[in-house]
Amino acid sequence: MSFRDRAKKGVLPPVQENIQKLEKVVNDGNFYGAQQMYKSISARYLGAERFSEALDILQSGACIQLSHGQVTCGSELAVLFIEALVKGKVPCDDASLERIRKIYEEFPHLSVPNHLGDDDDMQQLSEALGAAKIRVDGCASFLRAAIRWSAEFGSERNGSPELHAMLAAYIYSESVEVDMVKVSFHFVRGNNPKKFASILANFMGKCYPGEDDLAIARAVLMYLALGNLRDANYLMDEIKKQVDVIDIEFPVSELIEFVTYLLLTLQRDALPLFNMLRQKYKSSIDREASFHELLDEIASVFYGVQRKSPLDGVFGDLFKMMG
């Protein structure tokens, strides 16, 4: 029975047959046509509740479109892949996470031109900046959807740590203007504090004066707001090792002094000392409004102090975005 005859009768062909046919359309350069076919054919499998085959088609499509540099098409299919996981109620396990990783690894890493001179160079720069935004937005949409799926169908309330670490690393490496709040938000929910320390050390080597101690303090406080004293301490120690390797100075400031004392204080039941530190170093804590929110959360987590209101501001916005 031919493909056309099977389609007329509502019989779905073996999935590999569709995958090979669609790959040929992409390899022939008809990216838009292939995209419409990936979406319509996978929808048929989903409609028949043949989730495994729909996932095979969408994963294949996302990977091949991304490998051809078609980030918008690949990102759309990647998000549809996650939606199919949700529809199929597929559990968040190693096999599913590996499939997500394979799609993630196809997202391109492109460099922005270094040498700027004539108008052609500026045009090239403008195009590179636009392409970088499309890459980051596409990968972030895919991985945020994956994190939400993993929170619903996995054991981690905040979503898969592996997915958080992937998103943090991609935002840092591919963003033209790095948002270290977003990078930190995902790394502290990740499973790779060593990589986070390496990225913070790299950031310290190129950031504006006064941003280095803020980045370290923010990262430590965000770990602590999750009750993760172990990784907060590990991060401080590891950053000191990393800056020695790349030969830059670890910042010395009242804010770093505060964070150092805070880590020691949280190892014991010492709420009065915690409050005294907040008062003594208030001017340093005031350098970033969100630090007060984080410290309120830390008081709640470590000492049971009732919060007046839930996290708002930039962290509240991030939580809403993830939810």
Short mmCIF file of N, CA and C in Angstrom, two decimals, residues 82 85-86 89-93 96-97 100 142-164 185-186 189 319 321-323:
data_model
loop_
_atom_site.label_atom_id
_atom_site.label_comp_id
_atom_site.label_asym_id
_atom_site.label_seq_id
_atom_site.Cartn_x
_atom_site.Cartn_y
_atom_site.Cartn_z
N ILE A 82 8.36 18.92 23.48
CA ILE A 82 8.03 18.98 24.91
C ILE A 82 6.52 18.88 25.12
N LEU A 85 5.57 15.38 25.00
CA LEU A 85 5.90 14.68 26.26
C LEU A 85 4.79 14.88 27.28
N VAL A 86 4.27 16.12 27.34
CA VAL A 86 3.21 16.43 28.30
C VAL A 86 1.93 15.68 27.93
N LYS A 89 2.05 12.21 28.77
CA LYS A 89 2.35 11.98 30.20
C LYS A 89 3.62 11.15 30.36
N VAL A 90 4.63 11.50 29.58
CA VAL A 90 5.90 10.77 29.60
C VAL A 90 6.67 11.17 30.86
N PRO A 91 7.13 10.21 31.64
CA PRO A 91 7.85 10.55 32.88
C PRO A 91 9.21 11.20 32.59
N CYS A 92 9.63 12.04 33.52
CA CYS A 92 10.96 12.65 33.42
C CYS A 92 11.98 11.65 33.93
N ASP A 93 12.60 10.95 33.00
CA ASP A 93 13.62 9.96 33.37
C ASP A 93 14.87 10.20 32.52
N SER A 96 14.34 10.27 28.63
CA SER A 96 13.70 11.49 28.12
C SER A 96 14.64 12.68 28.20
N LEU A 97 15.38 12.79 29.30
CA LEU A 97 16.33 13.89 29.44
C LEU A 97 17.44 13.81 28.39
N ILE A 100 16.16 15.28 25.19
CA ILE A 100 16.16 16.74 25.28
C ILE A 100 17.58 17.27 25.10
N PHE A 142 12.37 26.59 24.58
CA PHE A 142 12.42 25.12 24.59
C PHE A 142 12.74 24.59 25.99
N LEU A 143 13.81 25.12 26.61
CA LEU A 143 14.24 24.58 27.90
C LEU A 143 13.32 24.99 29.04
N ARG A 144 12.71 26.17 28.97
CA ARG A 144 11.73 26.54 30.00
C ARG A 144 10.53 25.59 29.95
N ALA A 145 10.09 25.27 28.74
CA ALA A 145 8.99 24.31 28.60
C ALA A 145 9.41 22.94 29.14
N ALA A 146 10.66 22.56 28.86
CA ALA A 146 11.17 21.27 29.34
C ALA A 146 11.24 21.25 30.87
N ILE A 147 11.64 22.36 31.46
CA ILE A 147 11.73 22.44 32.93
C ILE A 147 10.33 22.30 33.55
N ARG A 148 9.36 22.97 32.94
CA ARG A 148 7.98 22.85 33.45
C ARG A 148 7.49 21.40 33.35
N TRP A 149 7.76 20.74 32.21
CA TRP A 149 7.39 19.32 32.06
C TRP A 149 8.08 18.48 33.13
N SER A 150 9.38 18.72 33.36
CA SER A 150 10.12 17.90 34.31
C SER A 150 9.63 18.10 35.74
N ALA A 151 9.14 19.31 36.05
CA ALA A 151 8.58 19.56 37.38
C ALA A 151 7.27 18.80 37.56
N GLU A 152 6.50 18.69 36.47
CA GLU A 152 5.20 18.02 36.55
C GLU A 152 5.33 16.50 36.54
N PHE A 153 6.29 15.99 35.76
CA PHE A 153 6.38 14.54 35.56
C PHE A 153 7.66 13.94 36.14
N GLY A 154 8.35 14.69 36.97
CA GLY A 154 9.57 14.19 37.62
C GLY A 154 9.50 14.38 39.12
N SER A 155 10.62 14.13 39.77
CA SER A 155 10.65 14.15 41.24
C SER A 155 11.11 15.49 41.81
N GLU A 156 11.63 16.37 40.96
CA GLU A 156 12.17 17.65 41.45
C GLU A 156 11.12 18.75 41.36
N ARG A 157 10.80 19.34 42.49
CA ARG A 157 9.75 20.38 42.54
C ARG A 157 10.10 21.57 41.65
N ASN A 158 11.38 21.92 41.58
CA ASN A 158 11.81 23.05 40.75
C ASN A 158 12.14 22.66 39.32
N GLY A 159 11.93 21.39 38.98
CA GLY A 159 12.29 20.93 37.65
C GLY A 159 13.67 20.30 37.64
N SER A 160 14.00 19.65 36.54
CA SER A 160 15.27 18.92 36.43
C SER A 160 16.48 19.83 36.60
N PRO A 161 17.38 19.52 37.56
CA PRO A 161 18.60 20.32 37.71
C PRO A 161 19.46 20.34 36.44
N GLU A 162 19.47 19.22 35.73
CA GLU A 162 20.26 19.15 34.50
C GLU A 162 19.76 20.17 33.46
N LEU A 163 18.44 20.31 33.35
CA LEU A 163 17.87 21.25 32.39
C LEU A 163 18.14 22.70 32.80
N HIS A 164 18.05 22.97 34.10
CA HIS A 164 18.38 24.32 34.59
C HIS A 164 19.84 24.67 34.25
N PHE A 185 19.77 32.38 38.56
CA PHE A 185 18.48 31.76 38.90
C PHE A 185 18.48 30.29 38.48
N HIS A 186 18.97 30.01 37.28
CA HIS A 186 18.94 28.64 36.78
C HIS A 186 20.11 27.81 37.32
N ARG A 189 19.49 26.27 40.68
CA ARG A 189 18.54 25.15 40.60
C ARG A 189 19.13 24.00 39.80
N PHE A 319 9.99 33.51 38.67
CA PHE A 319 9.15 32.38 39.08
C PHE A 319 7.89 32.30 38.21
N MET A 321 7.57 33.36 35.18
CA MET A 321 7.99 32.95 33.84
C MET A 321 8.17 31.43 33.79
N MET A 322 8.72 30.86 34.87
CA MET A 322 8.95 29.42 34.89
C MET A 322 7.65 28.65 35.15
N GLY A 323 6.69 29.29 35.82
CA GLY A 323 5.49 28.58 36.21
C GLY A 323 4.44 28.50 35.14
#
